[in-house]
């Protein structure tokens, strides 16, 4: 393994003092990685070591704006139709300060929009599927499909933060053993530290099943951890984190439009294809949502 010196990362939207960053940010620097046809050995090493990685400018801002336009149109459509569930998966709905409704967790999004569907055909995703493991695919109509999380801090918002959890533990609710899973996020908005955002505990993806179950109270524990890393990003950036890593979504210090943070999560699947439709049942996992907001 090569030896690299890591320093504190820069916030994407504007300079952020070291005092505003968690201690772990002061000893890990995120290099300016870009994703090509394949991940480089250095990129794979960083992901395997720390459990996460960020790729800058996966799409230019002009292309991001087109995706945002379609996302907002789908959001308005779902609200107008009074939709609360898609393919058995509940939507998380909120209201803006002026009373307008909006979708805060949208699932199977690419099945409603041509641009979102085309986004998932980007050939660079083959590079991610390659490191995910043999037999991985993008499952637009499996599990939850393309998920879009929309965080806002204001009165009426149902999705302001998310407690500590590991994505791999969710496998238990699908009667599967927890396994390595790559969670691929694409940022539709700038996400400086003022917007809260993803916090991860580096190296925790290397834990066994027992600490995965007991290190923190899943979803209920929202407190900052001294070792957490604040993953900041700009619109157009793409991130990956190992599903076994402990992470949370911190609440924004900003409010209203200044707190808006939207991220799309690409559905990577393996094993037998399990397509969902409007007759699919709601997994037990989501019946617990009202207690933990996930």
PDB file of C-alpha atoms in Angstrom:
ATOM      1  CA  UNK A   1       0.000   0.000   0.000  1.00  0.00           C
ATOM      2  CA  UNK A   2       1.375   3.409  -0.867  1.00  0.00           C
ATOM      3  CA  UNK A   3       1.971   5.998   1.831  1.00  0.00           C
ATOM      4  CA  UNK A   4      -0.098   9.170   1.546  1.00  0.00           C
ATOM      5  CA  UNK A   5      -0.332  12.228   3.798  1.00  0.00           C
ATOM      6  CA  UNK A   6      -3.897  13.255   4.575  1.00  0.00           C
ATOM      7  CA  UNK A   7      -4.984  16.718   5.619  1.00  0.00           C
ATOM      8  CA  UNK A   8      -8.363  18.405   6.115  1.00  0.00           C
ATOM      9  CA  UNK A   9     -10.660  18.612   3.055  1.00  0.00           C
ATOM     10  CA  UNK A  10     -11.897  21.894   1.669  1.00  0.00           C
ATOM     11  CA  UNK A  11     -15.594  22.655   1.804  1.00  0.00           C
ATOM     12  CA  UNK A  12     -17.007  22.899  -1.708  1.00  0.00           C
ATOM     13  CA  UNK A  13     -19.260  25.927  -1.485  1.00  0.00           C
ATOM     14  CA  UNK A  14     -17.062  28.271   0.537  1.00  0.00           C
ATOM     15  CA  UNK A  15     -14.045  28.091   2.858  1.00  0.00           C
ATOM     16  CA  UNK A  16     -14.753  26.361   6.162  1.00  0.00           C
ATOM     17  CA  UNK A  17     -12.513  26.740   9.192  1.00  0.00           C
ATOM     18  CA  UNK A  18     -10.892  23.631  10.630  1.00  0.00           C
ATOM     19  CA  UNK A  19     -12.719  24.292  13.900  1.00  0.00           C
ATOM     20  CA  UNK A  20     -16.052  23.719  12.108  1.00  0.00           C
ATOM     21  CA  UNK A  21     -15.039  20.245  10.942  1.00  0.00           C
ATOM     22  CA  UNK A  22     -15.113  17.006  12.950  1.00  0.00           C
ATOM     23  CA  UNK A  23     -11.705  15.889  14.295  1.00  0.00           C
ATOM     24  CA  UNK A  24     -11.435  13.068  11.722  1.00  0.00           C
ATOM     25  CA  UNK A  25     -11.628  15.624   8.897  1.00  0.00           C
ATOM     26  CA  UNK A  26      -8.430  17.185  10.173  1.00  0.00           C
ATOM     27  CA  UNK A  27      -6.430  14.014   9.582  1.00  0.00           C
ATOM     28  CA  UNK A  28      -7.963  12.762   6.326  1.00  0.00           C
ATOM     29  CA  UNK A  29      -7.818  14.666   3.050  1.00  0.00           C
ATOM     30  CA  UNK A  30     -10.073  13.647   0.198  1.00  0.00           C
ATOM     31  CA  UNK A  31      -7.965  13.807  -2.983  1.00  0.00           C
ATOM     32  CA  UNK A  32      -9.615  15.286  -6.076  1.00  0.00           C
ATOM     33  CA  UNK A  33     -10.570  11.990  -7.671  1.00  0.00           C
ATOM     34  CA  UNK A  34     -12.323  11.812 -11.052  1.00  0.00           C
ATOM     35  CA  UNK A  35     -14.074   8.714 -12.376  1.00  0.00           C
ATOM     36  CA  UNK A  36     -13.011   7.281 -15.719  1.00  0.00           C
ATOM     37  CA  UNK A  37     -13.650   3.982 -17.462  1.00  0.00           C
ATOM     38  CA  UNK A  38     -12.139   2.176 -14.478  1.00  0.00           C
ATOM     39  CA  UNK A  39     -11.185   3.038 -10.925  1.00  0.00           C
ATOM     40  CA  UNK A  40      -7.463   3.497 -10.543  1.00  0.00           C
ATOM     41  CA  UNK A  41      -5.470   1.455  -8.004  1.00  0.00           C
ATOM     42  CA  UNK A  42      -5.188   4.600  -5.835  1.00  0.00           C
ATOM     43  CA  UNK A  43      -8.961   5.116  -5.899  1.00  0.00           C
ATOM     44  CA  UNK A  44      -9.659   1.483  -5.017  1.00  0.00           C
ATOM     45  CA  UNK A  45      -7.106   1.682  -2.218  1.00  0.00           C
ATOM     46  CA  UNK A  46      -8.753   4.810  -0.777  1.00  0.00           C
ATOM     47  CA  UNK A  47     -12.226   3.253  -0.864  1.00  0.00           C
ATOM     48  CA  UNK A  48     -11.066  -0.028   0.639  1.00  0.00           C
ATOM     49  CA  UNK A  49      -9.089   1.734   3.361  1.00  0.00           C
ATOM     50  CA  UNK A  50     -11.512   4.418   4.516  1.00  0.00           C
ATOM     51  CA  UNK A  51     -14.822   2.965   3.349  1.00  0.00           C
ATOM     52  CA  UNK A  52     -15.835   5.917   1.150  1.00  0.00           C
ATOM     53  CA  UNK A  53     -14.678   8.038  -1.779  1.00  0.00           C
ATOM     54  CA  UNK A  54     -15.782  11.120  -3.737  1.00  0.00           C
ATOM     55  CA  UNK A  55     -15.453  11.751  -7.475  1.00  0.00           C
ATOM     56  CA  UNK A  56     -15.512  15.382  -8.537  1.00  0.00           C
ATOM     57  CA  UNK A  57     -17.615  16.690 -11.447  1.00  0.00           C
ATOM     58  CA  UNK A  58     -19.137  13.389 -12.559  1.00  0.00           C
ATOM     59  CA  UNK A  59     -21.526  15.627 -14.547  1.00  0.00           C
ATOM     60  CA  UNK A  60     -21.198  19.355 -15.370  1.00  0.00           C
ATOM     61  CA  UNK A  61     -23.612  21.744 -13.679  1.00  0.00           C
ATOM     62  CA  UNK A  62     -25.591  22.303 -16.884  1.00  0.00           C
ATOM     63  CA  UNK A  63     -26.418  18.591 -17.026  1.00  0.00           C
ATOM     64  CA  UNK A  64     -27.257  18.542 -13.322  1.00  0.00           C
ATOM     65  CA  UNK A  65     -29.720  21.392 -13.908  1.00  0.00           C
ATOM     66  CA  UNK A  66     -31.554  19.286 -16.503  1.00  0.00           C
ATOM     67  CA  UNK A  67     -31.854  16.402 -14.047  1.00  0.00           C
ATOM     68  CA  UNK A  68     -33.116  18.754 -11.342  1.00  0.00           C
ATOM     69  CA  UNK A  69     -35.766  20.064 -13.738  1.00  0.00           C
ATOM     70  CA  UNK A  70     -37.047  16.552 -14.312  1.00  0.00           C
ATOM     71  CA  UNK A  71     -36.891  15.650 -10.614  1.00  0.00           C
ATOM     72  CA  UNK A  72     -38.984  18.677  -9.728  1.00  0.00           C
ATOM     73  CA  UNK A  73     -41.527  17.806 -12.437  1.00  0.00           C
ATOM     74  CA  UNK A  74     -41.830  14.237 -11.099  1.00  0.00           C
ATOM     75  CA  UNK A  75     -42.164  15.580  -7.561  1.00  0.00           C
ATOM     76  CA  UNK A  76     -45.037  17.872  -8.616  1.00  0.00           C
ATOM     77  CA  UNK A  77     -46.725  14.998 -10.450  1.00  0.00           C
ATOM     78  CA  UNK A  78     -46.577  12.634  -7.480  1.00  0.00           C
ATOM     79  CA  UNK A  79     -47.908  15.286  -5.118  1.00  0.00           C
ATOM     80  CA  UNK A  80     -50.718  16.199  -7.527  1.00  0.00           C
ATOM     81  CA  UNK A  81     -51.697  12.526  -7.871  1.00  0.00           C
ATOM     82  CA  UNK A  82     -51.701  12.069  -4.114  1.00  0.00           C
ATOM     83  CA  UNK A  83     -49.211   9.200  -4.319  1.00  0.00           C
ATOM     84  CA  UNK A  84     -47.951   7.854  -0.996  1.00  0.00           C
ATOM     85  CA  UNK A  85     -46.497   4.487  -2.094  1.00  0.00           C
ATOM     86  CA  UNK A  86     -44.657   3.288  -5.204  1.00  0.00           C
ATOM     87  CA  UNK A  87     -44.242  -0.435  -5.801  1.00  0.00           C
ATOM     88  CA  UNK A  88     -44.855  -1.160  -2.135  1.00  0.00           C
ATOM     89  CA  UNK A  89     -42.291   1.374  -0.918  1.00  0.00           C
ATOM     90  CA  UNK A  90     -43.703   4.371   1.013  1.00  0.00           C
ATOM     91  CA  UNK A  91     -42.767   7.885   0.013  1.00  0.00           C
ATOM     92  CA  UNK A  92     -41.665  10.364   2.661  1.00  0.00           C
ATOM     93  CA  UNK A  93     -43.691  13.527   2.211  1.00  0.00           C
ATOM     94  CA  UNK A  94     -43.148  16.988   3.648  1.00  0.00           C
ATOM     95  CA  UNK A  95     -44.518  20.506   3.401  1.00  0.00           C
ATOM     96  CA  UNK A  96     -42.689  23.726   2.772  1.00  0.00           C
ATOM     97  CA  UNK A  97     -43.155  26.723   5.024  1.00  0.00           C
ATOM     98  CA  UNK A  98     -45.816  28.062   2.649  1.00  0.00           C
ATOM     99  CA  UNK A  99     -47.777  24.801   2.867  1.00  0.00           C
ATOM    100  CA  UNK A 100     -46.825  23.308  -0.504  1.00  0.00           C
ATOM    101  CA  UNK A 101     -46.259  19.569  -0.399  1.00  0.00           C
ATOM    102  CA  UNK A 102     -43.131  17.868  -1.754  1.00  0.00           C
ATOM    103  CA  UNK A 103     -41.562  14.415  -1.779  1.00  0.00           C
ATOM    104  CA  UNK A 104     -38.600  14.014   0.562  1.00  0.00           C
ATOM    105  CA  UNK A 105     -37.767  10.408  -0.224  1.00  0.00           C
ATOM    106  CA  UNK A 106     -38.682   9.409  -3.761  1.00  0.00           C
ATOM    107  CA  UNK A 107     -38.187   5.806  -4.914  1.00  0.00           C
ATOM    108  CA  UNK A 108     -38.083   4.207  -8.400  1.00  0.00           C
ATOM    109  CA  UNK A 109     -37.486   7.729  -9.718  1.00  0.00           C
ATOM    110  CA  UNK A 110     -35.956   6.699 -13.033  1.00  0.00           C
ATOM    111  CA  UNK A 111     -39.163   4.893 -14.010  1.00  0.00           C
ATOM    112  CA  UNK A 112     -40.873   8.311 -14.119  1.00  0.00           C
ATOM    113  CA  UNK A 113     -38.326  10.271 -16.137  1.00  0.00           C
ATOM    114  CA  UNK A 114     -36.352   9.735 -19.346  1.00  0.00           C
ATOM    115  CA  UNK A 115     -33.414  11.858 -18.225  1.00  0.00           C
ATOM    116  CA  UNK A 116     -33.050   9.938 -14.969  1.00  0.00           C
ATOM    117  CA  UNK A 117     -33.260   6.643 -16.864  1.00  0.00           C
ATOM    118  CA  UNK A 118     -30.583   7.860 -19.299  1.00  0.00           C
ATOM    119  CA  UNK A 119     -28.385   8.946 -16.375  1.00  0.00           C
ATOM    120  CA  UNK A 120     -28.273   5.344 -15.154  1.00  0.00           C
ATOM    121  CA  UNK A 121     -26.990   4.231 -18.569  1.00  0.00           C
ATOM    122  CA  UNK A 122     -23.774   6.241 -18.186  1.00  0.00           C
ATOM    123  CA  UNK A 123     -20.967   3.835 -19.165  1.00  0.00           C
ATOM    124  CA  UNK A 124     -18.862   4.946 -16.197  1.00  0.00           C
ATOM    125  CA  UNK A 125     -21.194   3.029 -13.897  1.00  0.00           C
ATOM    126  CA  UNK A 126     -19.632  -0.111 -15.369  1.00  0.00           C
ATOM    127  CA  UNK A 127     -16.463   0.829 -13.487  1.00  0.00           C
ATOM    128  CA  UNK A 128     -18.397   0.844 -10.217  1.00  0.00           C
ATOM    129  CA  UNK A 129     -20.202  -2.407 -11.014  1.00  0.00           C
ATOM    130  CA  UNK A 130     -16.816  -3.950 -11.711  1.00  0.00           C
ATOM    131  CA  UNK A 131     -15.501  -3.224  -8.209  1.00  0.00           C
ATOM    132  CA  UNK A 132     -18.854  -3.991  -6.571  1.00  0.00           C
ATOM    133  CA  UNK A 133     -18.390  -7.629  -7.507  1.00  0.00           C
ATOM    134  CA  UNK A 134     -19.348 -10.318 -10.039  1.00  0.00           C
ATOM    135  CA  UNK A 135     -22.957 -10.241 -11.200  1.00  0.00           C
ATOM    136  CA  UNK A 136     -23.801  -6.713 -10.033  1.00  0.00           C
ATOM    137  CA  UNK A 137     -26.264  -4.668 -12.076  1.00  0.00           C
ATOM    138  CA  UNK A 138     -28.297  -1.470 -11.824  1.00  0.00           C
ATOM    139  CA  UNK A 139     -31.765  -2.460 -10.652  1.00  0.00           C
ATOM    140  CA  UNK A 140     -34.162   0.297 -11.657  1.00  0.00           C
ATOM    141  CA  UNK A 141     -37.199  -1.780 -10.644  1.00  0.00           C
ATOM    142  CA  UNK A 142     -35.634  -3.688  -7.739  1.00  0.00           C
ATOM    143  CA  UNK A 143     -35.500  -2.992  -3.981  1.00  0.00           C
ATOM    144  CA  UNK A 144     -36.204   0.805  -3.972  1.00  0.00           C
ATOM    145  CA  UNK A 145     -34.938   1.651  -7.442  1.00  0.00           C
ATOM    146  CA  UNK A 146     -33.300   5.058  -7.932  1.00  0.00           C
ATOM    147  CA  UNK A 147     -33.887   6.886  -4.637  1.00  0.00           C
ATOM    148  CA  UNK A 148     -33.800  10.671  -4.305  1.00  0.00           C
ATOM    149  CA  UNK A 149     -33.470  12.070  -0.792  1.00  0.00           C
ATOM    150  CA  UNK A 150     -34.538  15.669  -0.295  1.00  0.00           C
ATOM    151  CA  UNK A 151     -33.458  17.195   3.015  1.00  0.00           C
ATOM    152  CA  UNK A 152     -34.671  20.579   4.211  1.00  0.00           C
ATOM    153  CA  UNK A 153     -34.655  22.217   7.615  1.00  0.00           C
ATOM    154  CA  UNK A 154     -37.897  24.120   8.035  1.00  0.00           C
ATOM    155  CA  UNK A 155     -41.321  23.799   9.607  1.00  0.00           C
ATOM    156  CA  UNK A 156     -43.247  20.999   7.870  1.00  0.00           C
ATOM    157  CA  UNK A 157     -40.174  19.071   6.750  1.00  0.00           C
ATOM    158  CA  UNK A 158     -40.284  15.364   7.587  1.00  0.00           C
ATOM    159  CA  UNK A 159     -36.703  14.695   6.569  1.00  0.00           C
ATOM    160  CA  UNK A 160     -34.186  16.932   8.313  1.00  0.00           C
ATOM    161  CA  UNK A 161     -31.646  14.351   9.466  1.00  0.00           C
ATOM    162  CA  UNK A 162     -31.075  10.608   9.740  1.00  0.00           C
ATOM    163  CA  UNK A 163     -29.584   8.741  12.687  1.00  0.00           C
ATOM    164  CA  UNK A 164     -26.557   6.471  12.699  1.00  0.00           C
ATOM    165  CA  UNK A 165     -26.956   3.241  10.738  1.00  0.00           C
ATOM    166  CA  UNK A 166     -25.324   0.796   8.361  1.00  0.00           C
ATOM    167  CA  UNK A 167     -26.961   0.031   5.024  1.00  0.00           C
ATOM    168  CA  UNK A 168     -25.897  -3.599   5.072  1.00  0.00           C
ATOM    169  CA  UNK A 169     -27.966  -4.289   8.191  1.00  0.00           C
ATOM    170  CA  UNK A 170     -31.089  -3.714   6.100  1.00  0.00           C
ATOM    171  CA  UNK A 171     -30.363  -7.037   4.418  1.00  0.00           C
ATOM    172  CA  UNK A 172     -31.742  -8.724   7.549  1.00  0.00           C
ATOM    173  CA  UNK A 173     -35.172  -7.245   6.830  1.00  0.00           C
ATOM    174  CA  UNK A 174     -35.028  -8.891   3.415  1.00  0.00           C
ATOM    175  CA  UNK A 175     -34.045 -12.195   5.112  1.00  0.00           C
ATOM    176  CA  UNK A 176     -30.486 -11.944   3.795  1.00  0.00           C
ATOM    177  CA  UNK A 177     -27.137 -11.854   5.602  1.00  0.00           C
ATOM    178  CA  UNK A 178     -25.456  -8.421   5.817  1.00  0.00           C
ATOM    179  CA  UNK A 179     -22.837  -8.101   3.109  1.00  0.00           C
ATOM    180  CA  UNK A 180     -20.577  -5.576   1.405  1.00  0.00           C
ATOM    181  CA  UNK A 181     -22.684  -3.157  -0.577  1.00  0.00           C
ATOM    182  CA  UNK A 182     -21.604  -0.010  -2.390  1.00  0.00           C
ATOM    183  CA  UNK A 183     -23.923   2.946  -1.859  1.00  0.00           C
ATOM    184  CA  UNK A 184     -23.516   5.316  -4.821  1.00  0.00           C
ATOM    185  CA  UNK A 185     -24.752   8.888  -4.349  1.00  0.00           C
ATOM    186  CA  UNK A 186     -25.020  11.660  -6.932  1.00  0.00           C
ATOM    187  CA  UNK A 187     -25.404  15.250  -5.710  1.00  0.00           C
ATOM    188  CA  UNK A 188     -28.049  17.501  -7.238  1.00  0.00           C
ATOM    189  CA  UNK A 189     -27.197  20.412  -4.916  1.00  0.00           C
ATOM    190  CA  UNK A 190     -24.045  21.784  -3.350  1.00  0.00           C
ATOM    191  CA  UNK A 191     -23.609  20.219   0.078  1.00  0.00           C
ATOM    192  CA  UNK A 192     -21.265  22.307   2.242  1.00  0.00           C
ATOM    193  CA  UNK A 193     -21.074  21.602   5.953  1.00  0.00           C
ATOM    194  CA  UNK A 194     -23.745  24.258   6.658  1.00  0.00           C
ATOM    195  CA  UNK A 195     -26.290  21.930   5.029  1.00  0.00           C
ATOM    196  CA  UNK A 196     -25.490  19.090   7.390  1.00  0.00           C
ATOM    197  CA  UNK A 197     -25.072  16.078   5.154  1.00  0.00           C
ATOM    198  CA  UNK A 198     -23.418  12.690   5.378  1.00  0.00           C
ATOM    199  CA  UNK A 199     -21.171  11.908   8.330  1.00  0.00           C
ATOM    200  CA  UNK A 200     -19.188   8.664   8.286  1.00  0.00           C
ATOM    201  CA  UNK A 201     -16.888   6.855  10.707  1.00  0.00           C
ATOM    202  CA  UNK A 202     -13.821   5.918   8.637  1.00  0.00           C
ATOM    203  CA  UNK A 203     -12.632   2.306   8.820  1.00  0.00           C
ATOM    204  CA  UNK A 204     -15.879   1.121  10.486  1.00  0.00           C
ATOM    205  CA  UNK A 205     -16.740  -0.895   7.367  1.00  0.00           C
ATOM    206  CA  UNK A 206     -14.125  -3.373   8.554  1.00  0.00           C
ATOM    207  CA  UNK A 207     -16.189  -4.289  11.633  1.00  0.00           C
ATOM    208  CA  UNK A 208     -17.812  -7.651  12.272  1.00  0.00           C
ATOM    209  CA  UNK A 209     -21.512  -8.408  12.649  1.00  0.00           C
ATOM    210  CA  UNK A 210     -21.650  -7.779  16.414  1.00  0.00           C
ATOM    211  CA  UNK A 211     -20.367  -4.157  16.319  1.00  0.00           C
ATOM    212  CA  UNK A 212     -22.557  -3.610  13.265  1.00  0.00           C
ATOM    213  CA  UNK A 213     -25.510  -4.516  15.465  1.00  0.00           C
ATOM    214  CA  UNK A 214     -24.502  -2.862  18.724  1.00  0.00           C
ATOM    215  CA  UNK A 215     -22.042   0.025  18.262  1.00  0.00           C
ATOM    216  CA  UNK A 216     -24.881   2.533  18.045  1.00  0.00           C
ATOM    217  CA  UNK A 217     -28.674   2.517  18.324  1.00  0.00           C
ATOM    218  CA  UNK A 218     -29.668   2.271  14.663  1.00  0.00           C
ATOM    219  CA  UNK A 219     -31.446   5.420  13.461  1.00  0.00           C
ATOM    220  CA  UNK A 220     -32.255   6.523  17.024  1.00  0.00           C
ATOM    221  CA  UNK A 221     -28.749   7.827  17.832  1.00  0.00           C
ATOM    222  CA  UNK A 222     -28.187  11.161  16.068  1.00  0.00           C
ATOM    223  CA  UNK A 223     -25.340  12.562  18.168  1.00  0.00           C
ATOM    224  CA  UNK A 224     -22.059  13.585  16.565  1.00  0.00           C
ATOM    225  CA  UNK A 225     -19.172  11.151  16.953  1.00  0.00           C
ATOM    226  CA  UNK A 226     -15.644  12.462  17.687  1.00  0.00           C
ATOM    227  CA  UNK A 227     -14.270  10.271  14.896  1.00  0.00           C
ATOM    228  CA  UNK A 228     -16.830  11.142  12.219  1.00  0.00           C
ATOM    229  CA  UNK A 229     -15.947  12.518   8.792  1.00  0.00           C
ATOM    230  CA  UNK A 230     -18.094  15.229   7.179  1.00  0.00           C
ATOM    231  CA  UNK A 231     -18.504  14.308   3.510  1.00  0.00           C
ATOM    232  CA  UNK A 232     -18.931  17.625   1.693  1.00  0.00           C
ATOM    233  CA  UNK A 233     -19.641  17.784  -2.033  1.00  0.00           C
ATOM    234  CA  UNK A 234     -20.784  19.984  -4.903  1.00  0.00           C
ATOM    235  CA  UNK A 235     -23.637  19.520  -7.357  1.00  0.00           C
ATOM    236  CA  UNK A 236     -22.426  17.035  -9.973  1.00  0.00           C
ATOM    237  CA  UNK A 237     -20.147  15.098  -7.614  1.00  0.00           C
ATOM    238  CA  UNK A 238     -20.553  11.362  -7.139  1.00  0.00           C
ATOM    239  CA  UNK A 239     -19.743   9.515  -3.920  1.00  0.00           C
ATOM    240  CA  UNK A 240     -19.478   5.889  -2.870  1.00  0.00           C
ATOM    241  CA  UNK A 241     -19.559   4.468   0.613  1.00  0.00           C
ATOM    242  CA  UNK A 242     -19.364   0.880   1.774  1.00  0.00           C
ATOM    243  CA  UNK A 243     -22.742  -0.286   3.103  1.00  0.00           C
ATOM    244  CA  UNK A 244     -21.097  -1.699   6.220  1.00  0.00           C
ATOM    245  CA  UNK A 245     -19.778   1.696   7.350  1.00  0.00           C
ATOM    246  CA  UNK A 246     -21.475   3.592  10.185  1.00  0.00           C
ATOM    247  CA  UNK A 247     -22.954   6.833   8.857  1.00  0.00           C
ATOM    248  CA  UNK A 248     -25.677   9.385   9.528  1.00  0.00           C
ATOM    249  CA  UNK A 249     -27.131  12.506   7.933  1.00  0.00           C
ATOM    250  CA  UNK A 250     -26.586  15.601  10.068  1.00  0.00           C
ATOM    251  CA  UNK A 251     -29.203  18.332  10.286  1.00  0.00           C
ATOM    252  CA  UNK A 252     -28.378  21.582   8.522  1.00  0.00           C
ATOM    253  CA  UNK A 253     -27.477  24.687  10.484  1.00  0.00           C
ATOM    254  CA  UNK A 254     -28.977  26.721   7.616  1.00  0.00           C
ATOM    255  CA  UNK A 255     -32.762  26.871   7.149  1.00  0.00           C
ATOM    256  CA  UNK A 256     -35.252  27.054   4.276  1.00  0.00           C
ATOM    257  CA  UNK A 257     -33.912  27.107   0.725  1.00  0.00           C
ATOM    258  CA  UNK A 258     -30.364  27.510   2.056  1.00  0.00           C
ATOM    259  CA  UNK A 259     -30.658  24.079   3.698  1.00  0.00           C
ATOM    260  CA  UNK A 260     -31.924  22.214   0.624  1.00  0.00           C
ATOM    261  CA  UNK A 261     -29.864  19.127  -0.140  1.00  0.00           C
ATOM    262  CA  UNK A 262     -30.871  16.525  -2.746  1.00  0.00           C
ATOM    263  CA  UNK A 263     -28.939  13.346  -3.461  1.00  0.00           C
ATOM    264  CA  UNK A 264     -29.780  10.469  -5.820  1.00  0.00           C
ATOM    265  CA  UNK A 265     -28.758   6.936  -4.874  1.00  0.00           C
ATOM    266  CA  UNK A 266     -28.030   4.465  -7.660  1.00  0.00           C
ATOM    267  CA  UNK A 267     -29.530   0.985  -7.088  1.00  0.00           C
ATOM    268  CA  UNK A 268     -26.793  -1.658  -7.323  1.00  0.00           C
ATOM    269  CA  UNK A 269     -28.138  -5.209  -7.130  1.00  0.00           C
ATOM    270  CA  UNK A 270     -26.795  -8.750  -7.308  1.00  0.00           C
ATOM    271  CA  UNK A 271     -28.283 -12.250  -7.229  1.00  0.00           C
ATOM    272  CA  UNK A 272     -31.649 -13.283  -8.670  1.00  0.00           C
ATOM    273  CA  UNK A 273     -33.611 -10.427 -10.205  1.00  0.00           C
ATOM    274  CA  UNK A 274     -36.546  -9.419  -7.998  1.00  0.00           C
ATOM    275  CA  UNK A 275     -38.616  -6.890  -9.906  1.00  0.00           C
ATOM    276  CA  UNK A 276     -41.242  -4.846  -8.083  1.00  0.00           C
ATOM    277  CA  UNK A 277     -44.572  -3.503  -9.288  1.00  0.00           C
ATOM    278  CA  UNK A 278     -47.638  -1.786  -7.872  1.00  0.00           C
ATOM    279  CA  UNK A 279     -48.776  -5.061  -6.294  1.00  0.00           C
ATOM    280  CA  UNK A 280     -45.569  -5.549  -4.321  1.00  0.00           C
ATOM    281  CA  UNK A 281     -45.997  -5.666  -0.511  1.00  0.00           C
ATOM    282  CA  UNK A 282     -44.408  -3.132   1.827  1.00  0.00           C
ATOM    283  CA  UNK A 283     -41.317  -4.601   3.540  1.00  0.00           C
ATOM    284  CA  UNK A 284     -41.342  -4.679   7.360  1.00  0.00           C
ATOM    285  CA  UNK A 285     -38.319  -2.376   7.218  1.00  0.00           C
ATOM    286  CA  UNK A 286     -40.469   0.538   6.102  1.00  0.00           C
ATOM    287  CA  UNK A 287     -43.203  -0.137   8.631  1.00  0.00           C
ATOM    288  CA  UNK A 288     -40.682   0.955  11.254  1.00  0.00           C
ATOM    289  CA  UNK A 289     -40.142   4.284   9.500  1.00  0.00           C
ATOM    290  CA  UNK A 290     -42.466   6.292  11.701  1.00  0.00           C
ATOM    291  CA  UNK A 291     -40.208   5.572  14.687  1.00  0.00           C
ATOM    292  CA  UNK A 292     -36.901   6.472  13.095  1.00  0.00           C
ATOM    293  CA  UNK A 293     -37.558   8.520   9.928  1.00  0.00           C
ATOM    294  CA  UNK A 294     -35.723   6.370   7.369  1.00  0.00           C
TER     295      UNK A 294
END
